[in-house]
Structure formats: C-alpha cells, structure tokens
C-alpha positions as YAML, in Angstrom:
chain: A
units: angstrom
residues:
- id: 1
  name: MET
  ca: [0.00, 0.00, 0.00]
- id: 2
  name: GLU
  ca: [2.97, 2.33, 0.52]
- id: 3
  name: ASN
  ca: [3.38, 2.76, -3.24]
- id: 4
  name: ARG
  ca: [-0.15, 4.02, -3.75]
- id: 5
  name: ARG
  ca: [-0.58, 7.29, -5.59]
- id: 6
  name: ASN
  ca: [-2.36, 10.08, -3.80]
- id: 7
  name: ILE
  ca: [-5.26, 11.02, -6.09]
- id: 8
  name: LEU
  ca: [-7.60, 14.01, -6.28]
- id: 9
  name: MET
  ca: [-10.24, 13.51, -8.96]
- id: 10
  name: ASP
  ca: [-12.02, 16.54, -10.43]
- id: 11
  name: CYS
  ca: [-15.02, 15.41, -12.45]
- id: 12
  name: ASP
  ca: [-18.49, 15.99, -13.88]
- id: 13
  name: PRO
  ca: [-20.17, 12.55, -13.62]
- id: 14
  name: GLY
  ca: [-21.02, 11.63, -16.46]
- id: 15
  name: ILE
  ca: [-21.15, 8.06, -17.72]
- id: 16
  name: ASP
  ca: [-17.46, 7.85, -18.50]
- id: 17
  name: ASP
  ca: [-16.55, 9.64, -15.25]
- id: 18
  name: ALA
  ca: [-18.50, 6.91, -13.45]
- id: 19
  name: ALA
  ca: [-16.53, 4.24, -15.31]
- id: 20
  name: ALA
  ca: [-13.27, 6.00, -14.44]
- id: 21
  name: LEU
  ca: [-14.21, 6.16, -10.76]
- id: 22
  name: CYS
  ca: [-15.13, 2.47, -10.90]
- id: 23
  name: VAL
  ca: [-11.62, 1.64, -12.15]
- id: 24
  name: ALA
  ca: [-10.06, 3.71, -9.37]
- id: 25
  name: ALA
  ca: [-12.26, 2.12, -6.71]
- id: 26
  name: ALA
  ca: [-11.35, -1.36, -7.95]
- id: 27
  name: HIS
  ca: [-7.65, -0.71, -7.33]
- id: 28
  name: PRO
  ca: [-7.13, 0.43, -3.72]
- id: 29
  name: GLU
  ca: [-3.64, -1.09, -3.90]
- id: 30
  name: ALA
  ca: [-2.71, 1.53, -6.51]
- id: 31
  name: PHE
  ca: [-4.74, 4.62, -5.57]
- id: 32
  name: ARG
  ca: [-5.32, 6.50, -2.36]
- id: 33
  name: ILE
  ca: [-8.23, 8.74, -3.28]
- id: 34
  name: LEU
  ca: [-8.02, 11.82, -1.08]
- id: 35
  name: GLY
  ca: [-11.20, 13.38, -2.38]
- id: 36
  name: ILE
  ca: [-13.40, 14.23, -5.32]
- id: 37
  name: SER
  ca: [-14.34, 17.69, -6.55]
- id: 38
  name: THR
  ca: [-17.07, 18.42, -9.06]
- id: 39
  name: VAL
  ca: [-17.43, 20.85, -11.94]
- id: 40
  name: ALA
  ca: [-20.37, 21.66, -14.19]
- id: 41
  name: GLY
  ca: [-19.96, 19.93, -17.54]
- id: 42
  name: ASN
  ca: [-21.83, 16.82, -18.56]
- id: 43
  name: GLN
  ca: [-24.69, 18.11, -16.42]
- id: 44
  name: THR
  ca: [-25.37, 20.98, -14.01]
- id: 45
  name: ILE
  ca: [-23.23, 21.31, -10.89]
- id: 46
  name: GLU
  ca: [-26.09, 20.16, -8.67]
- id: 47
  name: THR
  ca: [-26.63, 17.02, -10.74]
- id: 48
  name: VAL
  ca: [-22.98, 16.03, -11.08]
- id: 49
  name: THR
  ca: [-22.35, 16.62, -7.36]
- id: 50
  name: GLU
  ca: [-25.28, 14.40, -6.44]
- id: 51
  name: ASN
  ca: [-23.93, 11.80, -8.86]
- id: 52
  name: ALA
  ca: [-20.48, 11.93, -7.26]
- id: 53
  name: LEU
  ca: [-22.00, 11.43, -3.81]
- id: 54
  name: ARG
  ca: [-24.11, 8.50, -4.95]
- id: 55
  name: LEU
  ca: [-21.28, 6.88, -6.90]
- id: 56
  name: THR
  ca: [-18.81, 7.03, -4.02]
- id: 57
  name: GLN
  ca: [-21.28, 5.17, -1.84]
- id: 58
  name: PHE
  ca: [-22.21, 2.74, -4.63]
- id: 59
  name: PHE
  ca: [-18.54, 1.95, -5.32]
- id: 60
  name: GLY
  ca: [-17.69, 1.55, -1.64]
- id: 61
  name: LEU
  ca: [-15.50, 4.66, -1.43]
- id: 62
  name: ASP
  ca: [-15.36, 6.57, 1.84]
- id: 63
  name: VAL
  ca: [-13.99, 9.82, 0.44]
- id: 64
  name: PRO
  ca: [-15.10, 13.46, 0.75]
- id: 65
  name: VAL
  ca: [-16.83, 15.20, -2.15]
- id: 66
  name: ALA
  ca: [-16.68, 18.96, -2.66]
- id: 67
  name: GLN
  ca: [-18.87, 20.96, -5.02]
- id: 68
  name: GLY
  ca: [-17.02, 23.16, -7.48]
- id: 69
  name: ALA
  ca: [-17.50, 25.62, -10.29]
- id: 70
  name: LYS
  ca: [-21.02, 26.14, -11.63]
- id: 71
  name: VAL
  ca: [-19.83, 27.97, -14.72]
- id: 72
  name: PRO
  ca: [-16.61, 28.35, -16.72]
- id: 73
  name: LEU
  ca: [-14.17, 31.18, -16.00]
- id: 74
  name: THR
  ca: [-15.60, 33.60, -18.56]
- id: 75
  name: ARG
  ca: [-18.30, 31.79, -20.53]
- id: 76
  name: PRO
  ca: [-21.83, 30.42, -20.08]
- id: 77
  name: ALA
  ca: [-22.11, 26.81, -18.95]
- id: 78
  name: LYS
  ca: [-22.62, 24.11, -21.57]
- id: 79
  name: THR
  ca: [-23.91, 20.63, -20.72]
- id: 80
  name: ALA
  ca: [-24.09, 17.33, -22.61]
- id: 81
  name: ALA
  ca: [-27.46, 15.99, -21.51]
- id: 82
  name: ASP
  ca: [-28.11, 14.57, -24.98]
- id: 83
  name: ILE
  ca: [-25.16, 12.21, -24.51]
- id: 84
  name: HIS
  ca: [-25.34, 11.48, -20.76]
- id: 85
  name: GLY
  ca: [-29.08, 11.64, -20.07]
- id: 86
  name: LYS
  ca: [-31.24, 13.69, -17.74]
- id: 87
  name: ASN
  ca: [-29.49, 12.46, -14.61]
- id: 88
  name: GLY
  ca: [-26.04, 12.46, -16.22]
- id: 89
  name: LEU
  ca: [-25.64, 8.71, -15.73]
- id: 90
  name: GLY
  ca: [-27.51, 7.41, -18.75]
- id: 91
  name: ASP
  ca: [-30.74, 7.55, -16.74]
- id: 92
  name: VAL
  ca: [-29.47, 4.59, -14.71]
- id: 93
  name: GLU
  ca: [-30.72, 5.01, -11.16]
- id: 94
  name: ILE
  ca: [-27.90, 4.81, -8.64]
- id: 95
  name: PRO
  ca: [-29.24, 4.40, -5.07]
- id: 96
  name: LYS
  ca: [-29.80, 7.61, -3.13]
- id: 97
  name: THR
  ca: [-27.41, 8.53, -0.36]
- id: 98
  name: ASP
  ca: [-27.48, 10.61, 2.80]
- id: 99
  name: ARG
  ca: [-23.95, 11.81, 2.05]
- id: 100
  name: LYS
  ca: [-23.50, 15.54, 1.60]
- id: 101
  name: ALA
  ca: [-20.78, 17.60, -0.01]
- id: 102
  name: VAL
  ca: [-18.21, 18.63, 2.59]
- id: 103
  name: SER
  ca: [-17.73, 22.02, 0.93]
- id: 104
  name: ASP
  ca: [-19.20, 24.21, -1.79]
- id: 105
  name: ASN
  ca: [-15.75, 25.62, -2.53]
- id: 106
  name: ALA
  ca: [-13.83, 22.90, -4.35]
- id: 107
  name: VAL
  ca: [-10.78, 25.10, -4.91]
- id: 108
  name: VAL
  ca: [-10.19, 25.61, -1.18]
- id: 109
  name: PHE
  ca: [-10.97, 21.93, -0.61]
- id: 110
  name: LEU
  ca: [-8.34, 20.88, -3.15]
- id: 111
  name: ARG
  ca: [-5.79, 23.26, -1.63]
- id: 112
  name: ASP
  ca: [-6.43, 21.90, 1.86]
- id: 113
  name: GLN
  ca: [-6.14, 18.27, 0.73]
- id: 114
  name: ILE
  ca: [-2.87, 18.95, -1.09]
- id: 115
  name: MET
  ca: [-1.20, 21.08, 1.56]
- id: 116
  name: GLY
  ca: [-2.35, 18.70, 4.28]
- id: 117
  name: LEU
  ca: [-0.26, 15.86, 2.89]
- id: 118
  name: PRO
  ca: [2.70, 14.71, 4.99]
- id: 119
  name: LYS
  ca: [6.00, 16.35, 4.13]
- id: 120
  name: GLY
  ca: [7.53, 14.86, 0.99]
- id: 121
  name: GLU
  ca: [4.28, 13.45, -0.39]
- id: 122
  name: ARG
  ca: [2.72, 14.68, -3.60]
- id: 123
  name: VAL
  ca: [-0.59, 14.25, -5.39]
- id: 124
  name: THR
  ca: [-1.73, 13.32, -8.88]
- id: 125
  name: LEU
  ca: [-4.64, 15.41, -10.14]
- id: 126
  name: VAL
  ca: [-7.08, 13.55, -12.39]
- id: 127
  name: PRO
  ca: [-9.49, 16.02, -14.05]
- id: 128
  name: THR
  ca: [-12.11, 14.41, -16.30]
- id: 129
  name: GLY
  ca: [-14.31, 17.45, -16.92]
- id: 130
  name: PRO
  ca: [-13.79, 21.10, -17.81]
- id: 131
  name: LEU
  ca: [-10.65, 22.43, -16.13]
- id: 132
  name: THR
  ca: [-12.22, 25.37, -14.29]
- id: 133
  name: ASN
  ca: [-11.46, 24.18, -10.74]
- id: 134
  name: ILE
  ca: [-7.90, 23.16, -11.58]
- id: 135
  name: ALA
  ca: [-7.13, 26.50, -13.25]
- id: 136
  name: LEU
  ca: [-8.48, 28.41, -10.26]
- id: 137
  name: LEU
  ca: [-6.50, 26.21, -7.89]
- id: 138
  name: LEU
  ca: [-3.23, 26.91, -9.69]
- id: 139
  name: LYS
  ca: [-3.89, 30.65, -9.92]
- id: 140
  name: VAL
  ca: [-5.32, 31.30, -6.45]
- id: 141
  name: PHE
  ca: [-3.07, 28.93, -4.52]
- id: 142
  name: PRO
  ca: [0.23, 28.70, -6.43]
- id: 143
  name: GLU
  ca: [1.86, 27.10, -3.39]
- id: 144
  name: VAL
  ca: [0.22, 23.78, -4.36]
- id: 145
  name: ARG
  ca: [2.34, 23.49, -7.48]
- id: 146
  name: GLU
  ca: [5.33, 21.96, -5.71]
- id: 147
  name: ARG
  ca: [3.04, 19.29, -4.22]
- id: 148
  name: VAL
  ca: [1.55, 18.21, -7.58]
- id: 149
  name: GLU
  ca: [3.32, 15.23, -9.13]
- id: 150
  name: GLU
  ca: [1.41, 15.41, -12.41]
- id: 151
  name: ILE
  ca: [-1.97, 16.17, -13.96]
- id: 152
  name: VAL
  ca: [-3.51, 13.29, -15.89]
- id: 153
  name: LEU
  ca: [-6.49, 14.79, -17.68]
- id: 154
  name: MET
  ca: [-9.11, 13.76, -20.18]
- id: 155
  name: GLY
  ca: [-9.53, 16.45, -22.79]
- id: 156
  name: GLY
  ca: [-8.47, 17.82, -26.12]
- id: 157
  name: GLY
  ca: [-7.19, 16.12, -29.22]
- id: 158
  name: ALA
  ca: [-4.20, 16.47, -31.49]
- id: 159
  name: CYS
  ca: [-6.11, 15.79, -34.68]
- id: 160
  name: LYS
  ca: [-9.86, 16.04, -34.11]
- id: 161
  name: GLY
  ca: [-12.74, 17.25, -31.99]
- id: 162
  name: ASN
  ca: [-16.22, 16.11, -30.99]
- id: 163
  name: VAL
  ca: [-18.07, 19.38, -30.29]
- id: 164
  name: THR
  ca: [-16.60, 21.03, -33.37]
- id: 165
  name: PRO
  ca: [-14.33, 19.46, -36.00]
- id: 166
  name: VAL
  ca: [-11.29, 20.55, -33.99]
- id: 167
  name: SER
  ca: [-12.48, 20.96, -30.36]
- id: 168
  name: GLU
  ca: [-13.20, 18.40, -27.65]
- id: 169
  name: PHE
  ca: [-16.00, 19.05, -25.14]
- id: 170
  name: ASN
  ca: [-14.03, 19.54, -21.91]
- id: 171
  name: ILE
  ca: [-11.65, 22.04, -23.50]
- id: 172
  name: PHE
  ca: [-14.37, 23.76, -25.54]
- id: 173
  name: ALA
  ca: [-16.44, 24.24, -22.37]
- id: 174
  name: ASP
  ca: [-13.71, 26.34, -20.70]
- id: 175
  name: PRO
  ca: [-10.78, 27.03, -23.01]
- id: 176
  name: GLU
  ca: [-9.38, 29.79, -20.78]
- id: 177
  name: ALA
  ca: [-9.09, 27.33, -17.89]
- id: 178
  name: ALA
  ca: [-7.50, 24.72, -20.14]
- id: 179
  name: SER
  ca: [-4.95, 27.27, -21.35]
- id: 180
  name: ILE
  ca: [-3.93, 28.01, -17.76]
- id: 181
  name: VAL
  ca: [-3.40, 24.31, -17.03]
- id: 182
  name: PHE
  ca: [-1.41, 23.54, -20.18]
- id: 183
  name: GLU
  ca: [0.75, 26.63, -19.68]
- id: 184
  name: SER
  ca: [1.33, 25.96, -15.97]
- id: 185
  name: GLY
  ca: [4.63, 24.18, -16.57]
- id: 186
  name: LEU
  ca: [3.44, 21.23, -14.49]
- id: 187
  name: PRO
  ca: [3.74, 17.71, -15.98]
- id: 188
  name: VAL
  ca: [0.53, 16.96, -17.89]
- id: 189
  name: VAL
  ca: [-0.65, 13.75, -19.52]
- id: 190
  name: MET
  ca: [-3.32, 14.57, -22.10]
- id: 191
  name: CYS
  ca: [-5.74, 11.71, -22.69]
- id: 192
  name: GLY
  ca: [-7.41, 13.27, -25.70]
- id: 193
  name: LEU
  ca: [-9.67, 12.01, -28.44]
- id: 194
  name: ASP
  ca: [-6.77, 10.52, -30.41]
- id: 195
  name: VAL
  ca: [-6.27, 7.90, -27.72]
- id: 196
  name: THR
  ca: [-9.75, 7.68, -26.19]
- id: 197
  name: GLY
  ca: [-11.00, 6.77, -29.66]
- id: 198
  name: LYS
  ca: [-9.17, 3.50, -29.00]
- id: 199
  name: CYS
  ca: [-10.72, 3.13, -25.54]
- id: 200
  name: GLY
  ca: [-14.14, 1.73, -26.24]
- id: 201
  name: VAL
  ca: [-16.70, -0.85, -25.13]
- id: 202
  name: ASP
  ca: [-18.46, -2.78, -27.89]
- id: 203
  name: ARG
  ca: [-22.17, -3.58, -27.91]
- id: 204
  name: GLU
  ca: [-21.75, -7.24, -27.02]
- id: 205
  name: THR
  ca: [-19.62, -6.47, -23.97]
- id: 206
  name: ALA
  ca: [-22.01, -3.73, -22.82]
- id: 207
  name: LYS
  ca: [-24.92, -6.16, -23.14]
- id: 208
  name: GLU
  ca: [-23.07, -8.82, -21.14]
- id: 209
  name: LEU
  ca: [-22.28, -6.37, -18.36]
- id: 210
  name: ALA
  ca: [-25.83, -4.97, -18.28]
- id: 211
  name: GLY
  ca: [-27.23, -8.51, -18.05]
- id: 212
  name: SER
  ca: [-25.05, -9.41, -15.11]
- id: 213
  name: GLY
  ca: [-26.47, -10.38, -11.76]
- id: 214
  name: LYS
  ca: [-23.85, -8.16, -10.10]
- id: 215
  name: LYS
  ca: [-24.75, -4.57, -9.28]
- id: 216
  name: ILE
  ca: [-21.60, -2.78, -10.49]
- id: 217
  name: ALA
  ca: [-21.42, -4.65, -13.79]
- id: 218
  name: ARG
  ca: [-25.13, -4.16, -14.38]
- id: 219
  name: ALA
  ca: [-24.96, -0.42, -13.72]
- id: 220
  name: VAL
  ca: [-21.82, 0.23, -15.79]
- id: 221
  name: GLY
  ca: [-23.11, -1.91, -18.65]
- id: 222
  name: SER
  ca: [-26.49, -0.15, -18.62]
- id: 223
  name: MET
  ca: [-24.82, 3.28, -18.69]
- id: 224
  name: ILE
  ca: [-22.70, 2.29, -21.67]
- id: 225
  name: GLN
  ca: [-25.77, 0.92, -23.45]
- id: 226
  name: PHE
  ca: [-27.34, 4.36, -23.03]
- id: 227
  name: TYR
  ca: [-24.21, 5.82, -24.63]
- id: 228
  name: LEU
  ca: [-24.57, 3.40, -27.53]
- id: 229
  name: ASN
  ca: [-28.16, 4.49, -28.12]
- id: 230
  name: SER
  ca: [-27.30, 8.21, -28.00]
- id: 231
  name: PRO
  ca: [-26.83, 10.35, -31.13]
- id: 232
  name: ALA
  ca: [-23.05, 10.17, -30.73]
- id: 233
  name: TYR
  ca: [-22.83, 6.38, -30.92]
- id: 234
  name: ARG
  ca: [-26.07, 5.13, -32.45]
- id: 235
  name: ASN
  ca: [-24.35, 4.05, -35.66]
- id: 236
  name: ARG
  ca: [-21.04, 2.96, -34.15]
- id: 237
  name: PRO
  ca: [-19.93, -0.50, -33.01]
- id: 238
  name: ALA
  ca: [-18.49, 0.75, -29.72]
- id: 239
  name: ALA
  ca: [-18.79, 3.62, -27.25]
- id: 240
  name: TYR
  ca: [-15.68, 5.49, -26.15]
- id: 241
  name: VAL
  ca: [-15.25, 5.47, -22.38]
- id: 242
  name: HIS
  ca: [-13.03, 8.55, -22.52]
- id: 243
  name: ASP
  ca: [-12.45, 9.28, -18.85]
- id: 244
  name: ALA
  ca: [-11.48, 5.74, -17.92]
- id: 245
  name: ALA
  ca: [-8.32, 6.20, -19.99]
- id: 246
  name: THR
  ca: [-6.88, 8.37, -17.20]
- id: 247
  name: PHE
  ca: [-6.79, 5.72, -14.49]
- id: 248
  name: LEU
  ca: [-6.00, 2.91, -16.90]
- id: 249
  name: TYR
  ca: [-3.02, 4.93, -18.11]
- id: 250
  name: LEU
  ca: [-1.83, 5.23, -14.51]
- id: 251
  name: LEU
  ca: [-2.32, 1.49, -14.00]
- id: 252
  name: HIS
  ca: [-1.04, 0.24, -17.35]
- id: 253
  name: PRO
  ca: [1.06, 2.88, -19.12]
- id: 254
  name: GLU
  ca: [2.58, 0.12, -21.27]
- id: 255
  name: ILE
  ca: [-0.61, -0.19, -23.35]
- id: 256
  name: PHE
  ca: [-0.50, 3.48, -24.36]
- id: 257
  name: ARG
  ca: [1.74, 5.39, -26.75]
- id: 258
  name: GLY
  ca: [2.34, 9.12, -26.70]
- id: 259
  name: GLU
  ca: [4.69, 11.94, -27.54]
- id: 260
  name: ARG
  ca: [5.85, 14.95, -25.57]
- id: 261
  name: MET
  ca: [5.04, 18.19, -27.33]
- id: 262
  name: PRO
  ca: [3.99, 21.79, -26.71]
- id: 263
  name: VAL
  ca: [0.22, 22.25, -26.38]
- id: 264
  name: SER
  ca: [-1.63, 25.55, -26.57]
- id: 265
  name: VAL
  ca: [-5.36, 26.28, -26.47]
- id: 266
  name: ASP
  ca: [-7.34, 28.51, -28.81]
- id: 267
  name: CYS
  ca: [-9.37, 30.85, -26.60]
- id: 268
  name: SER
  ca: [-10.91, 32.83, -29.46]
- id: 269
  name: ASP
  ca: [-14.60, 32.95, -30.31]
- id: 270
  name: GLY
  ca: [-13.97, 31.68, -33.82]
- id: 271
  name: ILE
  ca: [-14.46, 28.30, -35.45]
- id: 272
  name: THR
  ca: [-11.34, 26.92, -33.73]
- id: 273
  name: ARG
  ca: [-12.37, 27.89, -30.18]
- id: 274
  name: GLY
  ca: [-11.24, 25.19, -27.75]
- id: 275
  name: MET
  ca: [-8.79, 23.57, -30.13]
- id: 276
  name: THR
  ca: [-5.72, 22.03, -28.47]
- id: 277
  name: ILE
  ca: [-2.88, 22.92, -30.81]
- id: 278
  name: CYS
  ca: [-0.28, 20.17, -30.46]
- id: 279
  name: ASP
  ca: [3.02, 21.00, -32.10]
- id: 280
  name: ALA
  ca: [4.44, 17.74, -33.46]
- id: 281
  name: ARG
  ca: [6.63, 19.38, -36.12]
- id: 282
  name: PRO
  ca: [10.19, 18.08, -36.41]
- id: 283
  name: THR
  ca: [11.17, 21.75, -36.70]
- id: 284
  name: ARG
  ca: [9.30, 22.90, -33.57]
- id: 285
  name: PRO
  ca: [11.25, 25.10, -31.17]
- id: 286
  name: GLU
  ca: [13.60, 23.26, -28.87]
- id: 287
  name: GLY
  ca: [12.74, 23.17, -25.20]
- id: 288
  name: GLU
  ca: [11.33, 21.12, -22.35]
- id: 289
  name: TYR
  ca: [7.87, 19.90, -23.24]
- id: 290
  name: HIS
  ca: [5.69, 19.41, -20.20]
- id: 291
  name: THR
  ca: [2.77, 17.65, -21.88]
- id: 292
  name: LEU
  ca: [2.70, 13.98, -22.88]
- id: 293
  name: VAL
  ca: [0.03, 13.72, -25.58]
- id: 294
  name: LEU
  ca: [-1.32, 10.18, -25.73]
- id: 295
  name: LEU
  ca: [-1.93, 9.13, -29.32]
- id: 296
  name: ASP
  ca: [-2.66, 5.40, -29.31]
- id: 297
  name: ALA
  ca: [-3.76, 2.53, -27.08]
- id: 298
  name: ASP
  ca: [-4.08, -1.24, -27.27]
- id: 299
  name: GLU
  ca: [-7.84, -1.49, -27.75]
- id: 300
  name: LYS
  ca: [-8.14, -5.12, -26.65]
- id: 301
  name: LYS
  ca: [-6.08, -4.60, -23.52]
- id: 302
  name: PHE
  ca: [-8.02, -1.46, -22.59]
- id: 303
  name: LEU
  ca: [-11.31, -3.35, -22.79]
- id: 304
  name: GLU
  ca: [-9.85, -6.32, -20.91]
- id: 305
  name: TYR
  ca: [-8.56, -4.18, -18.05]
- id: 306
  name: LEU
  ca: [-11.76, -2.11, -17.86]
- id: 307
  name: VAL
  ca: [-14.02, -5.17, -17.65]
- id: 308
  name: GLU
  ca: [-11.62, -6.76, -15.18]
- id: 309
  name: ALA
  ca: [-11.88, -3.70, -12.92]
- id: 310
  name: VAL
  ca: [-15.68, -3.82, -12.99]
- id: 311
  name: HIS
  ca: [-15.73, -7.48, -11.94]
- id: 312
  name: MET
  ca: [-12.99, -6.91, -9.35]
- id: 313
  name: LEU
  ca: [-15.05, -4.20, -7.68]
- id: 314
  name: ASP
  ca: [-18.18, -6.38, -7.67]
- id: 315
  name: ALA
  ca: [-16.20, -9.21, -6.08]
- id: 316
  name: ARG
  ca: [-14.66, -6.93, -3.46]
- id: 317
  name: LEU
  ca: [-18.00, -5.37, -2.48]
- id: 318
  name: ASP
  ca: [-19.71, -8.77, -2.36]
- id: 319
  name: GLY
  ca: [-16.95, -10.06, -0.11]
...
C-alpha cells in the first residue's frame, strides 16, 4: 500500500466519469483517493455533485466530495445531456445517499487536501471534466504546485474534436481554464480524443455487463448501453469510455503510446475555439515539453482491463 498514488479527482459525472471512478475504486492497492471535486460539464453542478455522492457510496468509497464551479471562468455553462441523459448517468438510477458535499468551494478543498499531505508526499490530479477548478487552484493557490506530481487529464485532441471538427467538449467548455493548465509548466498527460477513440466498449460487452447479476457490472453496462443508443454512438460499433483512460493509463502505461510536445489552447470565439494545438513538427522550437500527448492505445487490452476492474469491484464489495 505504501506505493499508492495520492489522487484528487475533479469530475463531472457523467457516464465515463462513473466508469473512471469504478476503475479507481477497484484498485485500492494503486490509488489512495483523497477526495473528489465536481465541476459543471456533462450536467449541471447540482446534478454532477449528487452523482459523485451516490457513486462514491455505490462503489464503496469513503472519500469526501466537494462541489465546485457552476460555470466556466468567462463563458456560459454548456452541458451534454443529450449524450449522458437527464441524470447524467444514462438515466441509470444509482441508489440515493445521505452523504452531503463537505464544501461548496472545491478550490479551497483541493488546496487543503494537497497542503495537508505529509511532508515529501505529492498528489496526482485527475481532471475528467472542464478544467475550471484546476485552473483556479493553480492561480489562487500557487503554493500547491510543488506538491503536484502530475496532472492526468481527459480532454483535447491532437487531430480532431467532438463538439466542433477541432475541439473536444471539456476544453471547448472552458478554453481559458485549459490554457492556464497547459501553460502551468506542471507535468501533464493529455488523454485526448486521439487515444480515447481507441478506448471503447463494444455492444456485445455492454450487453453482457448490463445482463449481469452483479450490481456494479449491471450499472456500468447499462450506462454504456445508453451511450450506444445516444446520437453520438447510435451508428457505431463501440462507445468510447473517454475518462477511464486516465486511471487505466496510470495502472497500465505500457498499453499506451504518446509523444511529448507543446500544447496551446485557442481561446478565441472563432471556429477553432477550444482547439488544443499540439506542435508535433520536427522543426518545432527546442525546449522542455511538459505535456505527454497520448496518441494510441491497445484497444483489446483497454477493454480487458476495464471489464476486469468492474468485476474486481463487484467481487470486493460482495466479499
């Protein structure tokens, strides 16, 4: 247990956020989850915070949840209810909980969790939604920087988008915040659409999980089936479980391939708003590149490890 990573997850649950949290919960030998903060994204802040509270109980996690930013730094909020459903979890009903958020100020919560670590310990930040909270944390409390080991985020894309032809949802939702994070100089691992497009669950596997007699498998499978019936995936053989790539990268970096490169974010109001501009040119300026852009993954291994985590968590909770 001594080699566990300290983790703070910042999320907007979200079907794929739920799958990511499931992976983390299934591996207590690898992750010490210090807390979860929420940000408006896939649904409103009230909905995603309630989802985080329910999911922590459902997955057997005794960790604090703090409510975060309701809106981006400078722009109106944008949700993805058409992809994630009215409740944000594919309309799958996760049991209600009496748990309450420990704070309505996620930025202070994150600061306190980080600075409260024993001397010499650091934390890995895992943001799977818009980067509003993380940007505010780095700007308002710069003292946390020396305690952050790395930021492993889901967002962006080197070659494509999903909200626009060139912009991914999390970055598009708050490009100013994303720009602050990528320009922070901290080590960043970008799990963008280039790699998450290889991180999918096919229809047969989703059906098998949803038909399980075990509660975690049934819930995760049913959420992914909702994905598959949504406008984004209706005509595709598999649904991308984007956010799960973050924790599976931390568990199994050997199944991923990436390249270090400079990344900047387009914060304009034009057609390229939210684009993550990844400079892969052989002639790019020399320097230390702080961002590892993941570009490929072993699709079969990703699915194997994801399904394994779901069954592991069911077995642990049943035990």
